[in-house]
Short mmCIF file of C-alpha atoms in Angstrom, two decimals:
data_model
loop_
_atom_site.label_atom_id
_atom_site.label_comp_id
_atom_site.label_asym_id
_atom_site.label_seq_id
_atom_site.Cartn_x
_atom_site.Cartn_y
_atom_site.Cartn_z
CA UNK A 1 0.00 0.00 0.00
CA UNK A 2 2.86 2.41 1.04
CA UNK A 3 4.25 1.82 -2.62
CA UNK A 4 0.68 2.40 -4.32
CA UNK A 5 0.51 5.36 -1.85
CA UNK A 6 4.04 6.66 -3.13
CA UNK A 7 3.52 6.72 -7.32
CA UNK A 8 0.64 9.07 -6.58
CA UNK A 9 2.22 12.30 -7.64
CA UNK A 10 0.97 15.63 -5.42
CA UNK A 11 -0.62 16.85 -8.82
CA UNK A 12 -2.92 14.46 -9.37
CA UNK A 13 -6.42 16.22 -9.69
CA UNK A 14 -8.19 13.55 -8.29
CA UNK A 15 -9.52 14.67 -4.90
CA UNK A 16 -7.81 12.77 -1.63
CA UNK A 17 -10.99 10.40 -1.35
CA UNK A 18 -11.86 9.49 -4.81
CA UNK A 19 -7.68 8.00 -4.94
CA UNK A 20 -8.45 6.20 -1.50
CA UNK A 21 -11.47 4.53 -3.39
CA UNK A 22 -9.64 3.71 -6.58
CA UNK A 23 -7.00 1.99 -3.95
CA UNK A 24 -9.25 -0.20 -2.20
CA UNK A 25 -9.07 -3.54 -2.79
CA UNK A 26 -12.65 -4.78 -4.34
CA UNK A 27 -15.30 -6.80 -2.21
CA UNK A 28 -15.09 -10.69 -2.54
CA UNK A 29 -18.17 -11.75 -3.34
CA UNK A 30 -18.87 -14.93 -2.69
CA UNK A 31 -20.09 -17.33 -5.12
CA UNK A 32 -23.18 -19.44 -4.17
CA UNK A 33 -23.48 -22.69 -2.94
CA UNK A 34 -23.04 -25.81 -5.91
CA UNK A 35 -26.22 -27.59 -5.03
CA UNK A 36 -25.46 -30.32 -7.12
CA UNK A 37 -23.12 -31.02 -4.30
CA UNK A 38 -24.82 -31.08 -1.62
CA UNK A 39 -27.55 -33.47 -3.24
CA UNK A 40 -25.55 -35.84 -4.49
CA UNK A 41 -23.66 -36.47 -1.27
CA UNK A 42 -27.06 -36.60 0.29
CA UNK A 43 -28.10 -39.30 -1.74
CA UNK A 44 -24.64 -40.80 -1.42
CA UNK A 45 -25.34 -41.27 1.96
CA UNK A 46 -28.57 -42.17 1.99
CA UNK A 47 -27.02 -45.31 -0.48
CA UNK A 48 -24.48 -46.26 2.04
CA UNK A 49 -26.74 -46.80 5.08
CA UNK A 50 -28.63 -48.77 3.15
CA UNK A 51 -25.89 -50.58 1.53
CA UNK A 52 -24.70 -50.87 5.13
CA UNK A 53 -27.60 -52.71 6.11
CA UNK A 54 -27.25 -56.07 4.42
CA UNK A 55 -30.19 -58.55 3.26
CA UNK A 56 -32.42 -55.86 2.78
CA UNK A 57 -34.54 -55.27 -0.84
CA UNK A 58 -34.27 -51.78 -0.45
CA UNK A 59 -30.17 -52.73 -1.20
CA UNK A 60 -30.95 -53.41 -4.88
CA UNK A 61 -32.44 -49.95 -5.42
CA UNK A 62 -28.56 -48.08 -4.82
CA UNK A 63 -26.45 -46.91 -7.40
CA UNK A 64 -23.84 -50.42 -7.37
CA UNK A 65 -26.60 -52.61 -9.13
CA UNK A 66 -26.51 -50.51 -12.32
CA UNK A 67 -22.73 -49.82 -12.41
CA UNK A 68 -19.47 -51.29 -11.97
CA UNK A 69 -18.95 -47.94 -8.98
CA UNK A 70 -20.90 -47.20 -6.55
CA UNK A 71 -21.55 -44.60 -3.64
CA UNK A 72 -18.55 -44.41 -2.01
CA UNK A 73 -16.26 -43.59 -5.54
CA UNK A 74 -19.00 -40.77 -5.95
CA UNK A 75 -18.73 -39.49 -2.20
CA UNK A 76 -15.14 -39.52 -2.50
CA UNK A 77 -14.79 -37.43 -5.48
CA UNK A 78 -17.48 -34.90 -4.39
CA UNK A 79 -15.21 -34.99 -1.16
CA UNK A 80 -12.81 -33.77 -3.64
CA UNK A 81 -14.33 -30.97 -5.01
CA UNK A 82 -15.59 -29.47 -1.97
CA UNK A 83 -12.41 -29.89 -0.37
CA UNK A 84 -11.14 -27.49 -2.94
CA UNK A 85 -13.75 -24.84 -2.85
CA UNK A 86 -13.57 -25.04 0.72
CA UNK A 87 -9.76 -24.43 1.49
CA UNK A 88 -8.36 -23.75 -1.58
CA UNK A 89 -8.55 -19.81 -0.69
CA UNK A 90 -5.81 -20.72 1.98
CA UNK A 91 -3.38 -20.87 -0.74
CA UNK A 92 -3.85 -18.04 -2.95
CA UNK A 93 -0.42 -16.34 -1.39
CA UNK A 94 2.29 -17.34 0.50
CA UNK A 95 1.39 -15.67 3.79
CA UNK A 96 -1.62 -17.13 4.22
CA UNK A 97 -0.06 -20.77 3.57
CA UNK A 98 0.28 -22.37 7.03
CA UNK A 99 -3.68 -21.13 7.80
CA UNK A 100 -4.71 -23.05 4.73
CA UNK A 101 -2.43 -25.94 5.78
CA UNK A 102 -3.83 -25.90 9.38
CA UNK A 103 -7.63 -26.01 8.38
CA UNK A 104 -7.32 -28.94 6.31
CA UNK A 105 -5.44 -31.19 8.44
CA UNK A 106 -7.44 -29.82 11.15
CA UNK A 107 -10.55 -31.45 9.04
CA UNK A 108 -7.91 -34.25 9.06
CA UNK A 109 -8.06 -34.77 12.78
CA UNK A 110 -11.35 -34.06 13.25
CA UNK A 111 -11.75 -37.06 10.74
CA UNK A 112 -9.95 -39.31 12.56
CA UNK A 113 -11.65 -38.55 15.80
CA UNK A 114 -15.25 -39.46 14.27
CA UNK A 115 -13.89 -42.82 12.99
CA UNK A 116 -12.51 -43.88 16.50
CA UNK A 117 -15.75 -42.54 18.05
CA UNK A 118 -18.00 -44.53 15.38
CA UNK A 119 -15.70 -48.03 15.63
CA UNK A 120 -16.35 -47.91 18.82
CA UNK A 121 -20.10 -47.91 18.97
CA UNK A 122 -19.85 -50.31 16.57
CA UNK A 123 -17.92 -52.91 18.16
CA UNK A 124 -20.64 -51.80 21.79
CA UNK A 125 -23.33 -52.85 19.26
CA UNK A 126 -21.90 -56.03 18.50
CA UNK A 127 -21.61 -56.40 22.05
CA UNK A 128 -24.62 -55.59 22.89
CA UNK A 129 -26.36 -57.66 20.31
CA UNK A 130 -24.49 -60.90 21.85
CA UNK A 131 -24.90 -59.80 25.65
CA UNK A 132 -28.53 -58.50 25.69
CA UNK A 133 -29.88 -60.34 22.36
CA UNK A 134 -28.15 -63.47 22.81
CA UNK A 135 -27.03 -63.49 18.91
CA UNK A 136 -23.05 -63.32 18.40
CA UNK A 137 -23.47 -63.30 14.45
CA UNK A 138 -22.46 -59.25 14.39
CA UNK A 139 -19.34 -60.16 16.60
CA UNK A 140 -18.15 -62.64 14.45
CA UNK A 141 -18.31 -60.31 11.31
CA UNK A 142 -16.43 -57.21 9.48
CA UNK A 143 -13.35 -57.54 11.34
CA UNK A 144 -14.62 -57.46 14.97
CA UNK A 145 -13.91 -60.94 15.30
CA UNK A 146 -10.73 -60.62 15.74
CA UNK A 147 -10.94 -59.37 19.23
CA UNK A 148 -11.55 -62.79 20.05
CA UNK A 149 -8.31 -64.03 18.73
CA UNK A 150 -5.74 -60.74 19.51
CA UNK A 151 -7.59 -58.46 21.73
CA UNK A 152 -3.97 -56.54 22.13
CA UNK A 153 -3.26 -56.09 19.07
CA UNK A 154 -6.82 -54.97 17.89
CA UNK A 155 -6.13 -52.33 20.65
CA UNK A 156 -2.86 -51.27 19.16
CA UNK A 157 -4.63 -51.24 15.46
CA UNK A 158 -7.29 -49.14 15.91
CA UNK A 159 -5.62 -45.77 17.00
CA UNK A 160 -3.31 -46.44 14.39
CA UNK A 161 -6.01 -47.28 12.04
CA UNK A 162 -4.14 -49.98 10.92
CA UNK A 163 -7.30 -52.24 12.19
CA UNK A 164 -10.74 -51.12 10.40
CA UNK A 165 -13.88 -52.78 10.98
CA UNK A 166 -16.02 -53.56 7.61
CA UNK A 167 -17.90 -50.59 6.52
CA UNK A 168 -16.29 -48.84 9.03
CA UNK A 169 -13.33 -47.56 7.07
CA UNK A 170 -13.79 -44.79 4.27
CA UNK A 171 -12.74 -42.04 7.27
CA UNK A 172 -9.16 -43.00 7.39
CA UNK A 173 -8.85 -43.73 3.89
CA UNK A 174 -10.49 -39.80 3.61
CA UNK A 175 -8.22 -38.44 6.51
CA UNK A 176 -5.41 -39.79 4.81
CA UNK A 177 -6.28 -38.16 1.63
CA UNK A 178 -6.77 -34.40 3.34
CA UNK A 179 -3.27 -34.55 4.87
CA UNK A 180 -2.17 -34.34 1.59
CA UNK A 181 -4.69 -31.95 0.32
CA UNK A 182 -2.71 -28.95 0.71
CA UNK A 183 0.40 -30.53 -1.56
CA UNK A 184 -2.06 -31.30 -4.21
CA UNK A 185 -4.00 -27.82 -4.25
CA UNK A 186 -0.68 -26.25 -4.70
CA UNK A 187 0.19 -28.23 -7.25
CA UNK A 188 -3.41 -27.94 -8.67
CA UNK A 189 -3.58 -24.27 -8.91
CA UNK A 190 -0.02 -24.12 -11.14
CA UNK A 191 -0.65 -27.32 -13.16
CA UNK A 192 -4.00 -29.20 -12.47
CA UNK A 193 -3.27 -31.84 -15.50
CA UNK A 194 -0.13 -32.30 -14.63
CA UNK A 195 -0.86 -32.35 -11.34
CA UNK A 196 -3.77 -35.26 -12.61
CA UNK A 197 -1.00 -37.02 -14.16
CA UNK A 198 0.82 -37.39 -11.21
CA UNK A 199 -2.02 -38.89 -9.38
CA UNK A 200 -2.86 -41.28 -12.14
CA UNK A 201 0.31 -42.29 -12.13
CA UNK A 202 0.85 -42.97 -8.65
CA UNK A 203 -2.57 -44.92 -9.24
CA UNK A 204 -0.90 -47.11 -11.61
CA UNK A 205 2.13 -48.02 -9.84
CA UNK A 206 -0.01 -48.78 -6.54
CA UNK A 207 -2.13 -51.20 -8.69
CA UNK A 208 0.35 -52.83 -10.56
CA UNK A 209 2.88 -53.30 -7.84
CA UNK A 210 0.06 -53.95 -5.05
CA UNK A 211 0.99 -51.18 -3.28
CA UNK A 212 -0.54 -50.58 0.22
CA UNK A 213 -0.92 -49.33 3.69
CA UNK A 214 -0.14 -52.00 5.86
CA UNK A 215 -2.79 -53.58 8.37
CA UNK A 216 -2.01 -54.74 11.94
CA UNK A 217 -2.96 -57.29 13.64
CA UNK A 218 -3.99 -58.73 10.27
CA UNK A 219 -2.14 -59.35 7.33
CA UNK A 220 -2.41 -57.57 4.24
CA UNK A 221 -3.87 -53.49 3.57
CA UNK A 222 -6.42 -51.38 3.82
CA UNK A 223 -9.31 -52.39 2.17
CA UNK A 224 -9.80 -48.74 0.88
CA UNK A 225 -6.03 -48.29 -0.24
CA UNK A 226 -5.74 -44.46 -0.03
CA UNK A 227 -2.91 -44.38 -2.59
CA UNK A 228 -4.89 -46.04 -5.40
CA UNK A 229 -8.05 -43.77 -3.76
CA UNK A 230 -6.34 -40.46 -4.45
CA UNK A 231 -6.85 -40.84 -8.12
CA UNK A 232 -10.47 -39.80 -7.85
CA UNK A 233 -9.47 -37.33 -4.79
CA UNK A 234 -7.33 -35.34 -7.11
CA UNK A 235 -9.58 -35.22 -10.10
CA UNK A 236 -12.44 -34.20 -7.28
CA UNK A 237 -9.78 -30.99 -6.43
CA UNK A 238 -9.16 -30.20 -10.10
CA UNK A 239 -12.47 -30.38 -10.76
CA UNK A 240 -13.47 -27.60 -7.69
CA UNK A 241 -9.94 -25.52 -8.29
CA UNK A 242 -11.94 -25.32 -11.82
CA UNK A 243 -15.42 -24.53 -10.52
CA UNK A 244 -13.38 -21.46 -8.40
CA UNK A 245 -12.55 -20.40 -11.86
CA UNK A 246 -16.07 -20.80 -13.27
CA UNK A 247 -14.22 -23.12 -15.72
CA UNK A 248 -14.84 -26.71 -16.37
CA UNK A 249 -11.43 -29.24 -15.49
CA UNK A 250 -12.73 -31.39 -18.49
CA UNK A 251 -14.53 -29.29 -21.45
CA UNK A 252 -18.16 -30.31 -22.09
CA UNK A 253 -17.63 -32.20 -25.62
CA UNK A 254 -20.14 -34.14 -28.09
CA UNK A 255 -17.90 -37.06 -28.14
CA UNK A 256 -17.26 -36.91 -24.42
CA UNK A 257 -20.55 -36.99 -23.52
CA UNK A 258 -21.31 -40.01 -25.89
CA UNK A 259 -18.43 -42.05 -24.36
CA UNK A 260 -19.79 -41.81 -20.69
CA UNK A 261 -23.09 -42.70 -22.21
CA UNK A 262 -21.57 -45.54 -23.49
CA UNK A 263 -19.74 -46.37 -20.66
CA UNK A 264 -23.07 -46.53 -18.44
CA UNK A 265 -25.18 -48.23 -20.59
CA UNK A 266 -22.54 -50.80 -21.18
CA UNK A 267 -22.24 -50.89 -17.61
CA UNK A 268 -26.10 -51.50 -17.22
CA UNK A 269 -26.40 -54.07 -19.79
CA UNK A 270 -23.22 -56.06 -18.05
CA UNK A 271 -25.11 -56.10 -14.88
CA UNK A 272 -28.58 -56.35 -15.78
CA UNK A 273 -28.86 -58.83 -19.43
CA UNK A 274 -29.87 -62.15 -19.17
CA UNK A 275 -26.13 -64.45 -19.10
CA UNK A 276 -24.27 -60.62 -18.93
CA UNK A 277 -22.74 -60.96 -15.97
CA UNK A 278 -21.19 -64.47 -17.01
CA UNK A 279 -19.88 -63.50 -20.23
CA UNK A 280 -18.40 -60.62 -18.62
CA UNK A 281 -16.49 -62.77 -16.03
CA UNK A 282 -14.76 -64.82 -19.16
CA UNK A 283 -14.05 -61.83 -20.32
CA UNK A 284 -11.88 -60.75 -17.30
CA UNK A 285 -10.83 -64.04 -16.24
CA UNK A 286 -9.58 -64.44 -20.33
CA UNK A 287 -7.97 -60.11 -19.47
CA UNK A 288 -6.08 -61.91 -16.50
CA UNK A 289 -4.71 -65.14 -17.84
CA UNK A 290 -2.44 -62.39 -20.65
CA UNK A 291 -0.93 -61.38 -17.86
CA UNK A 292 -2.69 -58.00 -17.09
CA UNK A 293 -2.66 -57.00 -13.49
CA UNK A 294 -6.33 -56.86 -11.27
CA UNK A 295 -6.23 -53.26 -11.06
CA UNK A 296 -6.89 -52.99 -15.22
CA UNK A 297 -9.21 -55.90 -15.99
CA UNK A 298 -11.00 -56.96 -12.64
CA UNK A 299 -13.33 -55.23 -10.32
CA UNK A 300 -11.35 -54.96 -7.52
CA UNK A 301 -12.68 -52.09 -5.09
CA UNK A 302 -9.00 -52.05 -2.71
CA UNK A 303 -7.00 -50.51 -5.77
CA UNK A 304 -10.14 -48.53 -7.36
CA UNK A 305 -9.66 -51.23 -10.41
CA UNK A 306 -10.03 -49.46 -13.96
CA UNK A 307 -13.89 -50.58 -15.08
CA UNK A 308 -15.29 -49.15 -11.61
CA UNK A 309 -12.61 -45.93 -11.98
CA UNK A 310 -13.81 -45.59 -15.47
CA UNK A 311 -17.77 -45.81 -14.53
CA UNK A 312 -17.15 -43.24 -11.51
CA UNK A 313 -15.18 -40.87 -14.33
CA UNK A 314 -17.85 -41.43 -17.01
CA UNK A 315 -21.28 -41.12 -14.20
CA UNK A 316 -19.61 -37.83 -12.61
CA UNK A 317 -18.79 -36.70 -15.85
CA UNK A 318 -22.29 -36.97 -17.76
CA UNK A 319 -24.29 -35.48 -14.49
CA UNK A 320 -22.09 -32.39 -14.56
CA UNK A 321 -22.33 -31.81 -18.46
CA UNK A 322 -25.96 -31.87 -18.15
CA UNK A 323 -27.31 -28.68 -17.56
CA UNK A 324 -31.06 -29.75 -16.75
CA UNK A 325 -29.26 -31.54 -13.20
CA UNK A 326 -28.57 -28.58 -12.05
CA UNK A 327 -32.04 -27.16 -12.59
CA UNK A 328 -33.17 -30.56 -10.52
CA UNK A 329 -30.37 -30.19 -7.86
CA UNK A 330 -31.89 -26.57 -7.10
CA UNK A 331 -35.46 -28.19 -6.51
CA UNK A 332 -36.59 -27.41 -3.23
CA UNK A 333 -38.14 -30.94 -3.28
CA UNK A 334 -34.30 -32.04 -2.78
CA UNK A 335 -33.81 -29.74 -0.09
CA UNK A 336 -33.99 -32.90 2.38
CA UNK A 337 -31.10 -34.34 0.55
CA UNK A 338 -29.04 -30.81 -0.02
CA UNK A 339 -29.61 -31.06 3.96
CA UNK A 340 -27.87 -33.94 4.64
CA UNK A 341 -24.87 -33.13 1.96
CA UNK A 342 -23.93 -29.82 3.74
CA UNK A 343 -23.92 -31.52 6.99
CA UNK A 344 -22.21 -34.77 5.67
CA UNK A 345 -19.65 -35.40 8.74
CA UNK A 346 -22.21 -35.96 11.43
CA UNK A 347 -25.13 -37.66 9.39
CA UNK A 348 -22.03 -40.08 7.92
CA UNK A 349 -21.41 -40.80 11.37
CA UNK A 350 -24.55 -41.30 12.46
CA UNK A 351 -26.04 -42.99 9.69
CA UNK A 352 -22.93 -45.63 10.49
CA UNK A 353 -23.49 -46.16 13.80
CA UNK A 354 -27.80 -46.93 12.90
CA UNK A 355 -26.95 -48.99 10.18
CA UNK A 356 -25.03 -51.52 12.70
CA UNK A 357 -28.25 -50.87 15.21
CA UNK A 358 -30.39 -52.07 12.41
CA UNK A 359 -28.32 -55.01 11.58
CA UNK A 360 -28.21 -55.79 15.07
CA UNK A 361 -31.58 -55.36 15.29
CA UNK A 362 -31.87 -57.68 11.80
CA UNK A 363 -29.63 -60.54 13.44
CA UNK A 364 -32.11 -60.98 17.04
CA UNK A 365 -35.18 -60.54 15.20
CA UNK A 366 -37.53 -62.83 12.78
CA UNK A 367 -37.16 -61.72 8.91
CA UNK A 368 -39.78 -59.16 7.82
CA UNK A 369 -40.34 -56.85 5.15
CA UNK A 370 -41.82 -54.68 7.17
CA UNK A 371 -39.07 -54.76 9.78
CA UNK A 372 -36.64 -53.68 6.91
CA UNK A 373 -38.49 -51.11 5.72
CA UNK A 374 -39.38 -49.68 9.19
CA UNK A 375 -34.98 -49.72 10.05
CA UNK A 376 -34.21 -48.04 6.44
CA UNK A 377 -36.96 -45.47 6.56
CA UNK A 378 -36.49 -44.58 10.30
CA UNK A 379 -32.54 -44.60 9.73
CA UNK A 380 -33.14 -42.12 6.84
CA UNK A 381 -35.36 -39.72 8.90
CA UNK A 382 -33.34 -40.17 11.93
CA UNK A 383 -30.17 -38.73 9.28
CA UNK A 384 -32.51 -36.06 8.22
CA UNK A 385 -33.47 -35.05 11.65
CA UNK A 386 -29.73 -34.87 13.03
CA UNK A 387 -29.68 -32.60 9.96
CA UNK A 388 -31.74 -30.58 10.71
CA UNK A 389 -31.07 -29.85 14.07
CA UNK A 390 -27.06 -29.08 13.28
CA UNK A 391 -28.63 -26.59 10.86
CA UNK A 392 -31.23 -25.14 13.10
CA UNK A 393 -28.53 -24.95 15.64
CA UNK A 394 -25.97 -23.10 13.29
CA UNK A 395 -28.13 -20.46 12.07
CA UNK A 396 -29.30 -19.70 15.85
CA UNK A 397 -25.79 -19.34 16.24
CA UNK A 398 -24.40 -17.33 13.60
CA UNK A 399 -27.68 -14.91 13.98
CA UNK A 400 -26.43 -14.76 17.70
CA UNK A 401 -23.07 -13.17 16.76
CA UNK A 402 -24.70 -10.57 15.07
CA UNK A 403 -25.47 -7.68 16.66
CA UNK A 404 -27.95 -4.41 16.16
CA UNK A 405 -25.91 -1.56 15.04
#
């Protein structure tokens, strides 16, 4: 300012207060919301509780019966994009750096404190369901088990996170992912396809090579490998470093759009055709007998395998190149949905820790239609309603802070 201040010459017939207006920095205004976001990772969620309740009908109506992906490569990328429309402002200059560095891993820890707090009422549900219900099935399931056999280790494993519980372990894959957020926004913001390369190549390596985090007690990885799982992270940031913009990361194109239309229908028709789904295992079983590695020709969900990374790419792809989605996402009728997507941390959580109730509940209790429709649509309303109270809460809040002039 001093120097701005300094080239104004005593001349200048500008009066004193029109200069000090010409010197001020212009209002941000900030943009609004992406809707789209916020209702798609509603209905992401809504897909994994009831994915997360097994044996149900209602399982056969989420997005992984008409695709090779399926909520959680969708959640992850949106995770993505809002990660870099939320924080990506941290980074626009070099003094404001270690803020923008501190906020995400701060979302980091935060993370990692909701997946601790959530295994845990997971493994007391299990508990429960053998103490009070007389059922151990839920004990002896998704990793729990192996209390049983290495209580000390299991102890050591899961503040390391190097012991997850089935469906209990997209958080650490995600906190994983944010502490190296603020590397790849930095990158992103001077080179985002190079920066995409990167990633795709580190994808590659991790898939061919069976790259992993290591697991303790157990053998083996994580069953979400975060290094094969950044691939879709990064193109989620390049894709919101764009939206900052008011660009596109990948143009909206004729031929583009008629390949992800492809690639879904194909999809459909592999899953859904009469004898499909066998002629499309001969097909990968003849992919991995040349020699190819799982990660290219199988399905394989640990190292994001290329048929459900290139259903995830084509599905995101085609809903943001149509422009009538929007127009739907800004429905109030989705407004329960856009709900749940802006306060996706604690209805994740929650939604967890009910789907194991409701299994629990599944595992003491006769089979019923009713009784599975009663657990999903309560579990769903039960999200909504944490929702909406977080909300309610927040607004009270912020109105609090302001005060009459």
């Amino acid at each position: 300012m001093a120097d701005a201040l300094a080239r104004i010459e005593p001349g200048d017939a500008a009066p004193a207060e029109d200069r000090i207006v010409r010197l001020a920095p212009k209002p941000q205004v900030k943009k609004p919301r992406d809707r789209r976001l916020d209702v798609f990772r509603g209905l992401c969620l809504v897909m994994i509780f009831i994915n997360h309740v097994p044996g149900t009908m209602f399982e056969g109506l989420t997005s992984r019966n008409f695709g090779f992906s399926d909520a959680a490569e969708a959640f992850v990328f949106i995770s993505g994009c809002s990660a870099a429309l939320a924080y990506a402002s941290g980074f626009d200059g070099a003094a404001r750096l270690w803020p923008g560095i501190s906020r995400m891993w701060g979302r980091a820890w935060t993370l990692y404190l909701v997946h601790l707090l959530v295994t845990f009422w997971a493994i007391a549900i299990a508990a429960a369901a053998w103490r009070f219900g007389g059922d151990s099935t839920l004990f002896f399931k998704d990793n729990i088990q192996v209390f049983a056999r290495d209580p000390l280790g299991v102890l050591v494993g899961l503040p390391l996170m190097s012991h997850q519980l089935g469906y209990v372990n997209i958080l650490p894959m995600y906190a994983v992912l944010l502490l190296t957020g603020p590397a790849m926004i930095m990158a992103g913001l001077r080179a985002p396809w190079a920066t995409f390369a990167g990633a795709l190549g580190v994808w590659a390596l991790c898939g061919f090579f069976y790259v992993d985090l290591p697991n303790f007690p157990n053998r083996g990885g994580w069953f979400l490998n975060p290094l094969s799982w950044q691939l879709l992270f990064v193109a989620g940031l390049m894709t919101g470093l764009a939206l900052r913009r008011g660009e596109r990361f990948v143009p909206r194109h004729p031929v583009l759009i008629g390949l992800a239309v492809a690639v879904l229908l194909g999809a459909i028709l592999w899953m859904k055709l009469p004898g499909g789904g066998a002629v499309g295992a001969k097909i990968v079983r003849f992919l991995l007998d040349l020699g190819l590695p799982r990660s290219l020709a199988d399905f394989d969900k640990t190292y994001l395998s290329l048929p459900r990374l290139l259903h995830a790419f084509a599905l995101v792809y085609l809903l943001g190149a149509l422009g009538w989605v929007r127009s739907l996402c800004n429905s109030r009728w989705l407004e329960p949905l856009a709900l749940m997507g802006r306060i996706a941390l604690p209805v994740f959580a929650f939604g967890t820790i009910l789907s194991f109730a409701a299994r629990a509940v599944k595992e003491v209790s006769p089979e019923s239609l009713w009784l599975d429709a009663g657990l999903i649509a309560g579990g769903i309303i039960a999200m909504w309603a944490l929702a909406f109270t977080l909300q309610t809460a927040r607004a009270a809040a912020k109105a609090g802070q302001v005060r009459p002039a």
